[in-house]
CSV table of C-alpha atoms in Angstrom, one decimal:
chain,number,residue,atom,x,y,z
R,190,MET,CA,1.6,-4.6,-53.7
R,191,LYS,CA,2.7,-7.1,-51.6
R,192,LYS,CA,1.4,-10.5,-51.1
R,193,PHE,CA,-0.7,-10.4,-47.5
R,194,SER,CA,0.6,-13.5,-45.6
R,195,ILE,CA,-1.0,-15.4,-43.4
R,196,LYS,CA,2.1,-16.1,-41.8
R,197,LYS,CA,1.7,-12.8,-40.2
R,198,LEU,CA,-1.1,-12.9,-38.3
R,199,ARG,CA,0.7,-15.7,-37.1
R,200,LEU,CA,1.4,-15.2,-33.2
R,201,SER,CA,5.0,-15.6,-30.7
R,202,GLY,CA,4.7,-17.2,-27.3
R,203,VAL,CA,4.1,-14.3,-25.8
R,204,GLN,CA,2.0,-12.7,-28.3
R,205,ILE,CA,-0.7,-15.8,-26.3
R,206,LEU,CA,0.4,-15.5,-23.2
R,207,ALA,CA,-0.1,-11.7,-22.6
R,208,LEU,CA,-3.3,-11.9,-25.2
R,209,GLY,CA,-5.0,-14.6,-23.9
R,210,PHE,CA,-4.7,-13.3,-20.2
R,211,ILE,CA,-6.6,-10.3,-22.0
R,212,ILE,CA,-9.6,-12.2,-22.9
R,213,VAL,CA,-10.1,-13.4,-19.8
R,214,ILE,CA,-9.7,-10.5,-18.0
R,215,LEU,CA,-12.2,-9.6,-20.2
R,216,ILE,CA,-14.9,-12.4,-19.8
R,217,GLY,CA,-14.1,-12.1,-15.8
R,218,GLY,CA,-15.3,-8.6,-16.3
R,219,ILE,CA,-19.2,-9.0,-18.5
R,220,LEU,CA,-19.6,-12.0,-16.4
R,221,LEU,CA,-19.3,-9.4,-12.9
R,222,SER,CA,-21.0,-6.4,-15.0
R,223,LEU,CA,-24.6,-8.7,-15.1
R,224,PRO,CA,-27.3,-8.7,-12.1
R,225,ILE,CA,-26.8,-12.4,-12.0
R,226,SER,CA,-23.2,-11.3,-10.4
R,227,SER,CA,-24.1,-9.0,-7.5
R,228,ALA,CA,-26.3,-9.2,-4.4
R,229,ASN,CA,-28.5,-6.3,-5.1
R,230,GLY,CA,-29.7,-7.9,-8.6
R,231,GLU,CA,-27.8,-4.4,-10.4
R,232,SER,CA,-25.8,-4.4,-13.4
R,233,THR,CA,-22.2,-3.2,-11.4
R,234,ASN,CA,-20.5,-0.7,-13.5
R,235,PHE,CA,-18.5,-2.2,-15.8
R,236,LEU,CA,-15.3,-0.8,-14.9
R,237,ASP,CA,-15.4,-1.8,-11.4
R,238,ALA,CA,-16.2,-5.5,-12.6
R,239,LEU,CA,-13.5,-4.7,-15.8
R,240,PHE,CA,-10.7,-3.8,-12.8
R,241,THR,CA,-11.8,-6.7,-10.1
R,242,SER,CA,-12.4,-9.6,-13.3
R,243,THR,CA,-8.0,-8.2,-13.5
R,244,SER,CA,-7.0,-7.8,-9.8
R,245,ALA,CA,-8.5,-11.9,-9.4
R,246,VAL,CA,-6.6,-13.1,-13.1
R,247,CYS,CA,-3.5,-11.7,-12.0
R,248,VAL,CA,-4.2,-13.1,-8.3
R,249,THR,CA,-3.3,-9.3,-6.7
R,250,GLY,CA,-6.6,-8.7,-4.2
R,251,LEU,CA,-6.9,-4.7,-4.6
R,252,VAL,CA,-10.1,-4.0,-5.1
R,253,THR,CA,-12.7,-0.8,-5.3
R,254,LEU,CA,-15.6,-3.0,-4.4
R,255,ASP,CA,-16.6,-5.3,-1.0
R,256,THR,CA,-16.1,-9.2,-2.9
R,257,GLY,CA,-18.3,-10.0,0.8
R,258,THR,CA,-21.0,-8.1,0.4
R,259,HIS,CA,-20.8,-6.5,-3.1
R,260,TRP,CA,-21.5,-9.9,-4.9
R,261,ASN,CA,-24.3,-13.2,-4.5
R,262,GLU,CA,-22.9,-16.7,-4.7
R,263,PHE,CA,-22.2,-16.8,-8.1
R,264,GLY,CA,-20.1,-13.6,-8.0
R,265,GLN,CA,-18.2,-15.3,-5.6
R,266,ILE,CA,-17.6,-18.0,-7.3
R,267,VAL,CA,-17.7,-16.5,-10.8
R,268,ILE,CA,-14.0,-14.4,-8.6
R,269,MET,CA,-12.0,-17.6,-7.7
R,270,LEU,CA,-12.4,-19.3,-10.5
R,271,LEU,CA,-10.9,-16.6,-12.5
R,272,ILE,CA,-7.4,-17.0,-9.0
R,273,GLU,CA,-7.9,-20.7,-9.6
R,274,VAL,CA,-7.1,-19.8,-13.4
R,275,GLY,CA,-5.6,-16.5,-13.1
R,276,GLY,CA,-2.6,-18.1,-10.3
R,277,LEU,CA,-1.8,-21.4,-12.0
R,278,GLY,CA,-1.9,-20.3,-15.5
R,279,PHE,CA,-4.7,-20.3,-18.4
R,280,MET,CA,-2.2,-22.7,-20.8
R,281,SER,CA,-2.6,-25.6,-17.7
R,282,PHE,CA,-5.7,-25.8,-17.2
R,283,ALA,CA,-5.5,-25.7,-22.0
R,284,THR,CA,-3.7,-28.4,-22.0
R,285,PHE,CA,-5.1,-30.0,-18.9
R,286,ILE,CA,-8.6,-30.5,-20.7
R,287,ALA,CA,-6.7,-31.2,-23.5
R,288,VAL,CA,-5.2,-33.3,-22.6
R,289,LEU,CA,-7.7,-34.6,-21.0
R,290,LEU,CA,-9.7,-35.2,-24.5
R,291,GLY,CA,-7.1,-36.7,-25.8
R,292,LYS,CA,-5.4,-34.2,-27.7
R,293,LYS,CA,-1.8,-34.5,-29.2
R,294,ILE,CA,0.1,-31.9,-28.1
R,295,THR,CA,2.2,-30.2,-30.4
R,296,LEU,CA,5.4,-28.8,-30.4
R,297,ARG,CA,4.4,-25.2,-30.7
R,298,ASP,CA,2.8,-25.9,-27.7
R,299,ARG,CA,5.2,-27.4,-25.1
R,300,LEU,CA,6.9,-24.7,-26.1
R,301,LEU,CA,3.4,-22.0,-25.0
R,302,MET,CA,4.1,-24.2,-22.1
R,303,GLN,CA,7.6,-23.3,-21.1
R,304,GLU,CA,6.9,-19.7,-21.4
R,305,ALA,CA,4.2,-20.4,-19.5
R,306,MET,CA,4.9,-21.7,-16.8
R,307,ASN,CA,8.2,-20.5,-16.5
R,308,THR,CA,10.5,-24.1,-16.7
R,309,PHE,CA,14.4,-25.3,-17.8
R,310,ASN,CA,14.0,-27.2,-20.8
R,311,ILE,CA,10.1,-28.8,-22.7
R,312,GLN,CA,10.6,-32.1,-22.0
R,313,GLY,CA,8.2,-33.7,-19.5
R,314,LEU,CA,5.8,-30.4,-19.7
R,315,VAL,CA,2.7,-32.4,-19.5
R,316,ARG,CA,3.7,-34.6,-16.9
R,317,MET,CA,4.5,-31.9,-15.2
R,318,VAL,CA,1.1,-29.8,-15.4
R,319,ARG,CA,-0.7,-33.0,-14.5
R,320,TYR,CA,1.6,-32.7,-11.6
R,321,VAL,CA,0.8,-28.9,-10.4
R,322,LEU,CA,-2.7,-29.2,-11.1
R,323,GLY,CA,-2.4,-32.4,-8.9
R,324,PHE,CA,-0.2,-31.4,-6.6
R,325,THR,CA,-2.4,-27.7,-6.2
R,326,PHE,CA,-5.5,-29.2,-5.7
R,327,SER,CA,-3.9,-31.6,-2.7
R,328,VAL,CA,-2.5,-28.5,-0.7
R,329,GLN,CA,-6.9,-26.5,-1.2
R,330,PHE,CA,-7.6,-29.8,0.5
R,331,PHE,CA,-6.1,-29.4,2.9
R,332,GLY,CA,-6.0,-25.9,3.7
R,333,ALA,CA,-9.6,-25.6,3.3
R,334,LEU,CA,-10.4,-28.6,5.6
R,335,LEU,CA,-8.0,-27.2,8.0
R,336,LEU,CA,-9.5,-24.2,8.2
R,337,SER,CA,-12.6,-25.1,8.1
R,338,THR,CA,-12.3,-26.5,12.1
R,339,GLN,CA,-12.2,-22.9,12.1
R,340,PHE,CA,-15.0,-21.3,10.0
R,341,ILE,CA,-17.6,-24.1,10.5
R,342,PRO,CA,-18.2,-24.0,14.0
R,343,GLN,CA,-19.0,-20.1,12.8
R,344,PHE,CA,-21.0,-20.1,10.0
R,345,GLY,CA,-22.4,-23.0,10.3
R,346,PHE,CA,-21.6,-26.0,8.0
R,347,LEU,CA,-22.0,-25.8,4.6
R,348,LYS,CA,-20.8,-21.5,4.7
R,349,GLY,CA,-18.1,-22.7,6.6
R,350,VAL,CA,-17.4,-25.2,4.1
R,351,TYR,CA,-17.7,-22.3,1.1
R,352,PHE,CA,-15.6,-19.9,3.4
R,353,SER,CA,-12.1,-22.8,3.8
R,354,ILE,CA,-12.4,-23.5,-0.2
R,355,PHE,CA,-12.2,-20.0,-0.8
R,356,HIS,CA,-10.3,-18.4,1.6
R,357,SER,CA,-7.6,-21.3,0.8
R,358,ILE,CA,-7.8,-21.4,-3.2
R,359,SER,CA,-7.2,-17.3,-3.0
R,360,ALA,CA,-4.7,-17.8,0.0
R,361,PHE,CA,-2.9,-20.3,-2.0
R,362,CYS,CA,-3.0,-18.4,-5.3
R,363,ASN,CA,-1.9,-15.9,-3.5
R,364,ALA,CA,-5.0,-13.5,-4.4
R,365,GLY,CA,-5.8,-11.3,-1.4
R,366,PHE,CA,-9.1,-12.6,-1.8
R,367,ASP,CA,-12.1,-12.3,1.2
R,368,LEU,CA,-15.3,-12.8,2.1
R,369,PHE,CA,-15.5,-11.9,5.4
R,370,GLY,CA,-17.0,-8.0,4.6
R,371,GLY,CA,-16.3,-4.4,5.6
R,372,PHE,CA,-12.2,-4.6,3.4
R,373,SER,CA,-11.8,-6.6,7.5
R,374,SER,CA,-9.4,-9.4,5.4
R,375,VAL,CA,-8.2,-11.6,8.6
R,376,THR,CA,-8.6,-8.6,10.8
R,377,ALA,CA,-10.8,-10.4,12.9
R,378,TYR,CA,-9.0,-13.4,12.7
R,379,SER,CA,-6.0,-11.6,14.5
R,380,SER,CA,-5.6,-14.3,17.5
R,381,ASN,CA,-6.7,-17.1,16.0
R,382,ALA,CA,-2.8,-19.4,15.5
R,383,VAL,CA,-4.7,-22.1,12.8
R,384,VAL,CA,-6.1,-19.2,10.5
R,385,LEU,CA,-3.2,-17.7,10.7
R,386,LEU,CA,-0.2,-19.8,10.0
R,387,THR,CA,-2.6,-21.6,8.2
R,388,ILE,CA,-3.3,-18.6,5.3
R,389,SER,CA,0.4,-17.9,5.4
R,390,SER,CA,1.6,-22.1,5.3
R,391,LEU,CA,-0.7,-22.0,2.1
R,392,ILE,CA,1.2,-18.0,0.6
R,393,ILE,CA,4.8,-19.6,1.1
R,394,ILE,CA,3.3,-23.5,-1.3
R,395,GLY,CA,1.6,-21.5,-3.2
R,396,GLY,CA,4.9,-18.9,-3.9
R,397,LEU,CA,8.1,-20.5,-4.2
R,398,GLY,CA,7.2,-22.2,-7.4
R,399,PHE,CA,6.2,-25.4,-8.5
R,400,THR,CA,9.6,-26.6,-10.1
R,401,VAL,CA,11.0,-26.1,-6.4
R,402,TRP,CA,7.6,-28.8,-4.7
R,403,LEU,CA,8.7,-31.5,-7.2
R,404,GLU,CA,12.1,-31.4,-5.9
R,405,LEU,CA,11.7,-30.9,-3.1
R,406,TYR,CA,9.2,-33.8,-3.3
R,407,ASN,CA,12.1,-36.3,-5.0
R,408,TYR,CA,14.3,-34.9,-2.2
R,409,ARG,CA,17.0,-37.4,-2.4
R,410,GLY,CA,19.0,-34.7,0.3
R,411,LEU,CA,20.8,-31.6,0.1
R,412,ARG,CA,22.7,-31.5,-2.8
R,413,LYS,CA,21.5,-33.0,-5.7
R,414,LEU,CA,18.7,-30.1,-5.0
R,415,SER,CA,19.5,-27.3,-7.9
R,416,VAL,CA,21.0,-24.0,-7.7
R,417,HIS,CA,17.5,-23.0,-8.4
R,418,SER,CA,15.6,-24.2,-5.6
R,419,LYS,CA,18.7,-23.8,-3.4
R,420,ILE,CA,17.9,-20.5,-3.7
R,421,VAL,CA,14.5,-19.9,-4.0
R,422,ILE,CA,14.4,-21.5,-1.0
R,423,LEU,CA,17.7,-19.6,0.6
R,424,ILE,CA,16.0,-16.4,-0.4
R,425,THR,CA,12.8,-16.6,1.2
R,426,VAL,CA,13.5,-18.4,4.7
R,427,VAL,CA,15.8,-14.8,4.9
R,428,LEU,CA,12.9,-12.9,4.1
R,429,LEU,CA,10.3,-14.6,6.4
R,430,ILE,CA,12.7,-14.7,9.3
R,431,GLY,CA,14.4,-10.9,8.7
R,432,GLY,CA,11.1,-9.5,8.0
R,433,THR,CA,8.8,-10.3,10.8
R,434,ILE,CA,12.2,-9.6,13.3
R,435,LEU,CA,12.3,-5.8,11.3
R,436,MET,CA,7.4,-6.2,11.5
R,437,TYR,CA,8.1,-6.8,14.8
R,438,LEU,CA,10.5,-4.7,16.2
R,439,PHE,CA,8.5,-1.7,13.6
R,440,GLU,CA,5.2,-2.2,15.7
R,441,MET,CA,5.7,-3.8,18.9
R,442,ASN,CA,5.1,-0.2,20.2
R,443,ASN,CA,2.2,1.2,18.0
R,444,PRO,CA,-0.9,0.1,19.0
R,445,GLN,CA,-2.8,0.4,15.6
R,446,THR,CA,-1.5,-2.7,14.6
R,447,ILE,CA,0.0,-5.1,17.5
R,448,GLY,CA,1.0,-2.3,20.1
R,449,ASN,CA,-1.9,-3.6,22.4
R,450,MET,CA,-1.3,-7.8,22.0
R,451,GLY,CA,0.5,-10.4,23.8
R,452,PHE,CA,3.9,-11.4,23.3
R,453,GLY,CA,3.4,-14.4,21.3
R,454,ASP,CA,0.4,-12.5,19.3
R,455,LYS,CA,3.2,-9.7,18.7
R,456,ILE,CA,5.1,-12.5,17.6
R,457,LEU,CA,2.5,-14.3,15.7
R,458,ASN,CA,0.9,-10.8,13.3
R,459,SER,CA,4.4,-9.8,12.7
R,460,TYR,CA,5.7,-12.9,11.0
R,461,PHE,CA,2.6,-12.7,9.0
R,462,ALA,CA,2.6,-9.7,8.0
R,463,SER,CA,6.2,-10.9,7.2
R,464,ALA,CA,4.5,-13.8,4.7
R,465,SER,CA,1.6,-12.0,3.4
R,466,PRO,CA,3.1,-9.3,1.4
R,467,ARG,CA,4.6,-12.2,-1.1
R,468,THR,CA,1.9,-11.9,-2.8
R,469,ALA,CA,-0.8,-12.4,-1.5
R,470,GLY,CA,-2.1,-9.5,0.3
R,471,PHE,CA,-4.2,-10.3,3.4
R,472,ASN,CA,-3.1,-9.2,5.8
R,473,SER,CA,-4.0,-9.5,9.9
R,474,VAL,CA,-3.6,-5.8,11.8
R,475,SER,CA,-4.3,-2.6,10.0
R,476,THR,CA,-2.0,-1.4,7.5
R,477,ASP,CA,-3.4,1.9,7.1
R,478,GLY,CA,-2.4,2.2,11.1
R,479,MET,CA,1.1,0.7,10.5
R,480,THR,CA,4.2,2.5,11.3
R,481,ASN,CA,6.2,4.3,8.0
R,482,SER,CA,9.4,1.5,8.6
R,483,GLY,CA,6.5,-0.6,8.5
R,484,LYS,CA,4.9,0.4,6.1
R,485,PHE,CA,8.5,0.5,3.8
R,486,LEU,CA,8.8,-2.2,5.1
R,487,THR,CA,6.3,-4.1,3.7
R,488,ILE,CA,7.2,-2.5,-0.4
R,489,ILE,CA,10.3,-4.0,0.5
R,490,LEU,CA,8.7,-6.9,0.9
R,491,MET,CA,6.2,-6.3,-2.3
R,492,PHE,CA,8.5,-5.5,-5.0
R,493,ILE,CA,10.6,-8.9,-4.1
R,494,GLY,CA,7.6,-10.7,-3.7
R,495,GLY,CA,7.5,-15.4,-5.1
R,496,SER,CA,9.4,-17.1,-6.6
R,497,PRO,CA,9.7,-18.3,-11.0
R,498,GLY,CA,7.4,-20.7,-11.9
R,499,SER,CA,4.8,-19.9,-9.5
R,500,THR,CA,1.1,-17.9,-8.2
R,501,ALA,CA,3.2,-15.0,-6.3
R,502,GLY,CA,3.9,-12.0,-8.2
R,503,GLY,CA,6.7,-9.4,-7.7
R,504,LEU,CA,10.6,-8.6,-9.0
R,505,LYS,CA,11.3,-12.6,-7.8
R,506,THR,CA,12.5,-14.0,-5.0
R,507,ALA,CA,15.6,-15.3,-7.6
R,508,THR,CA,16.2,-12.5,-9.1
R,509,PHE,CA,16.9,-10.4,-6.3
R,510,GLY,CA,19.0,-13.1,-5.3
R,511,ILE,CA,21.3,-12.9,-8.1
R,512,VAL,CA,21.1,-9.2,-7.8
R,513,ILE,CA,23.0,-8.9,-3.9
R,514,LEU,CA,25.0,-12.4,-5.1
R,515,THR,CA,26.3,-10.1,-8.3
R,516,VAL,CA,27.3,-7.0,-5.6
R,517,ILE,CA,28.9,-9.1,-3.5
R,518,SER,CA,30.6,-10.2,-6.7
R,519,VAL,CA,31.6,-7.6,-8.0
R,520,ILE,CA,33.4,-5.5,-4.0
R,521,ARG,CA,35.3,-9.4,-3.7
R,522,GLY,CA,37.0,-8.2,-6.9
R,523,ARG,CA,35.4,-12.5,-8.6
R,524,GLU,CA,34.6,-12.5,-12.2
R,525,ASP,CA,31.5,-13.8,-12.3
R,526,THR,CA,28.3,-14.2,-10.3
R,527,GLN,CA,28.6,-17.1,-8.1
R,528,VAL,CA,27.6,-19.8,-5.4
R,529,PHE,CA,26.6,-23.2,-4.1
R,530,GLY,CA,29.8,-24.0,-6.7
R,531,ARG,CA,28.4,-22.5,-9.2
R,532,ARG,CA,28.3,-19.6,-11.7
R,533,PHE,CA,26.2,-17.8,-14.1
R,534,SER,CA,26.0,-16.4,-16.5
R,535,LYS,CA,26.2,-13.2,-18.5
R,536,GLU,CA,22.7,-13.0,-19.7
R,537,LEU,CA,21.6,-14.1,-16.7
R,538,VAL,CA,22.5,-11.0,-14.5
R,539,TYR,CA,21.8,-8.7,-17.2
R,540,LYS,CA,18.4,-9.9,-17.2
R,541,SER,CA,17.9,-10.2,-13.4
R,542,PHE,CA,19.8,-6.5,-13.8
R,543,ALA,CA,17.5,-5.6,-16.9
R,544,LEU,CA,14.0,-6.8,-14.6
R,545,LEU,CA,15.0,-4.5,-11.3
R,546,ILE,CA,14.9,-2.1,-13.5
R,547,ILE,CA,12.2,-1.5,-15.0
R,548,GLY,CA,10.0,-3.0,-11.8
R,549,MET,CA,11.2,0.9,-10.5
R,550,ALA,CA,10.7,2.5,-13.1
R,551,LEU,CA,7.3,0.9,-13.7
R,552,VAL,CA,6.2,1.6,-8.9
R,553,ILE,CA,8.2,4.1,-10.1
R,554,GLY,CA,6.0,6.0,-13.7
R,555,VAL,CA,3.0,4.4,-11.4
R,556,SER,CA,3.2,6.1,-8.2
R,557,MET,CA,3.9,9.6,-10.2
R,558,LEU,CA,0.6,9.0,-12.4
R,559,LEU,CA,-1.6,8.7,-9.6
R,560,SER,CA,0.1,11.1,-7.7
R,561,ILE,CA,-1.5,13.9,-10.3
R,562,THR,CA,-5.0,11.9,-11.0
R,563,ASP,CA,-5.3,10.8,-6.7
R,564,PRO,CA,-3.5,13.6,-5.6
R,565,ASN,CA,-5.4,13.9,-1.9
R,566,GLU,CA,-3.6,10.6,-0.7
R,567,SER,CA,-0.2,10.8,0.8
R,568,PHE,CA,3.5,10.1,-0.9
R,569,ILE,CA,3.7,6.7,1.0
R,570,ASN,CA,0.1,5.9,0.4
R,571,ILE,CA,0.5,6.2,-2.9
R,572,LEU,CA,3.9,4.4,-3.4
R,573,TYR,CA,2.0,1.5,-0.9
R,574,GLU,CA,-0.2,1.6,-3.9
R,575,ALA,CA,1.9,0.9,-6.0
R,576,THR,CA,3.8,-1.8,-5.3
R,577,SER,CA,1.5,-4.3,-4.1
R,578,ALA,CA,0.0,-3.7,-7.4
R,579,PHE,CA,2.9,-4.4,-9.7
R,580,GLY,CA,3.5,-7.5,-7.2
R,581,THR,CA,0.2,-8.4,-7.2
R,582,VAL,CA,-0.2,-8.2,-3.4
R,583,GLY,CA,-3.4,-6.9,-2.9
R,584,LEU,CA,-2.7,-5.2,0.6
R,585,THR,CA,-3.5,-1.6,0.0
R,586,THR,CA,-3.5,1.8,3.3
R,587,GLY,CA,-7.6,2.3,2.1
R,588,VAL,CA,-6.2,3.6,-1.4
R,589,THR,CA,-7.7,0.7,-4.2
R,590,GLN,CA,-11.6,2.2,-2.3
R,591,ARG,CA,-10.8,6.9,-2.4
R,592,LEU,CA,-8.7,6.6,-6.7
R,593,SER,CA,-10.1,8.1,-9.3
R,594,THR,CA,-11.2,7.0,-12.7
R,595,ALA,CA,-8.0,7.2,-14.0
R,596,GLY,CA,-6.0,5.8,-11.7
R,597,LYS,CA,-8.5,3.0,-12.0
R,598,ILE,CA,-7.5,3.1,-14.7
R,599,ILE,CA,-3.5,3.4,-14.8
R,600,ILE,CA,-3.5,0.4,-11.2
R,601,MET,CA,-5.4,-2.3,-13.8
R,602,ILE,CA,-2.2,-1.3,-16.6
R,603,THR,CA,0.4,-2.0,-13.3
R,604,MET,CA,-1.6,-5.2,-11.9
R,605,TYR,CA,-1.9,-6.6,-15.9
R,606,CYS,CA,2.2,-5.8,-15.8
R,607,GLY,CA,3.0,-7.7,-12.9
R,608,ARG,CA,1.5,-10.8,-13.5
R,609,VAL,CA,2.1,-11.8,-16.9
R,610,GLY,CA,5.4,-9.7,-16.6
R,611,PRO,CA,6.7,-6.2,-17.8
R,612,MET,CA,10.3,-8.0,-19.3
R,613,THR,CA,7.3,-9.9,-21.1
R,614,VAL,CA,4.1,-7.1,-21.6
R,615,ALA,CA,7.5,-5.8,-23.8
R,616,LEU,CA,7.9,-8.9,-26.1
R,617,ALA,CA,4.5,-8.8,-26.5
R,618,PHE,CA,3.5,-5.9,-27.9
R,619,LEU,CA,7.0,-4.5,-29.4
R,620,ARG,CA,8.3,-5.1,-33.0
R,621,ASN,CA,10.5,-8.6,-32.1
R,622,LYS,CA,14.4,-7.8,-31.7
R,623,LYS,CA,16.6,-8.3,-35.1
R,624,LYS,CA,20.3,-10.7,-33.7
R,625,GLN,CA,22.8,-8.5,-34.0
R,626,THR,CA,25.4,-8.9,-37.1
R,627,HIS,CA,28.4,-6.6,-35.7
R,628,LYS,CA,29.8,-5.1,-33.0
R,629,TYR,CA,30.7,-1.3,-32.5
R,630,PRO,CA,34.0,-0.5,-30.3
R,631,GLU,CA,34.9,-1.2,-27.3
R,632,GLY,CA,34.6,2.9,-25.1
R,633,LYS,CA,35.6,3.5,-21.5
R,634,ILE,CA,33.6,5.8,-19.7
R,635,LEU,CA,33.9,7.1,-15.3
R,636,ILE,CA,31.4,5.2,-12.8
R,637,GLY,CA,30.8,5.3,-8.7
C-alpha cells in the first residue's frame, strides 16, 4: 500500500487560480440568493443568483434577472464588488491585503501573481500590484466624476453618485452591468456624448492591459515601447477605427438602430458599438434590431476581445496580432513571424494558433449545444450569445433572459472558461503534462 503524501495535495498556480474564481463565484451566488439581496425581500432562485454571480466575477454582464429592478442596494453592491474582484483578479486583492498586514510575499506567491497578471517576469510584482490598484481606483474615480455631471441632475445627488460609481466600475472592468432597468443598458443615452464617450473610454483603458499603461506612464519615446505594447496599441486602434466605419456602413439605413439619427449621433453610436464589444457589453442601440452584418461584425469583435493582462476577455488582441502576422509571413515566404524589427519564437506562434483553435472550438461547441437546449432561437442569435459568453462581453439579443435551465448552465461554464482562459482551465483540471524525452521521425503530409 502506497504511503499517503501531503505533497500530492499541493495545488499548482493555475489550479489555485481556477479554484479561486469558483470559490468567489459560489460565495457571490449564496449572498445573492438571500432575501436581503432582492428588492422584494424574497429569496432568489439559486441558479439565477449563481448565474448573476458568475457573470459578475467573470466580468461579462449577461443577466437573467434585471440588475436595476430585481436587486436592492445590498445586492447591487455585492455585484459591484464581485465585478471589481473579478476584473482585477482576486490575487491582486489578496496580495494588497497581505502587504497592508505586513505579511511577507513568498516566491510561490509571486509566481502565482505572475500567472494571474500575465506578466513576463516576477521582478517588481508587488510594486506592480500597488500600481494596478492605484491606477484602477484613480481611473474609476475620474470616470465616476464625469458620469456624475449627467447622472446627478437626472437622479439627484446620492443616487446620481451611486449610479456614477457603479457604472464607472462596470465599464472599467469591462463588465457591462447597468442599473437603468428593463435590460435597457445605455440606450436612453444614445444622444449623450458625455455618457457614451466616458463609458467607451473606460472600456478601452480597462481593456488595454496594465503592462501597456505602465509603459505609457513611463513613456520615453515610441522606440522605447516594447513590441507587446506596440502590437496591442496597433491592433486596438485598427479594430476601433475599422469597427466604427463598418458598423456605420452596415447600420446607417437601419431604422431599428441608427437609421433615424443625425450624422453626428450615427458616428458616435457606431464608435460605441465598436468599442463596447471589446469586451464590455454596454449597448446604446438595439442589438436585436441590428442587421445580420452588424451582428456578425459584433461577433468578430467580441471573439477578438481586449488585451492580455487587462480586465477584458476574448482571444486577446496580441494573440490575434500574432496569428495575422504569421499568415502574412507565410504568404511572403518568411521563415519567422516578425514585426517592428523583432521575431517571435515558434512556441509563441504555436500557442497563439492553439488559443485560436480552442476558442473557435469552444464557441462552435457551445453554439451547437444551445441549438439543442434552446431550439426556438435563431442560429445567428445563438452564435452571438455563445461568443458573448466566451469573450466575457455581456451583449445579448435577448436570448439570455429566455435561456432554459440547461442553457443557463452552459453559458455559466462558458463565461468561466472565457474569464479564466480555456487553456488555463485545461491545465488546471487535466493531468500535468510529462516532458517528452524523445522525438519521432519527421513525417510528410500534403496541405493546402
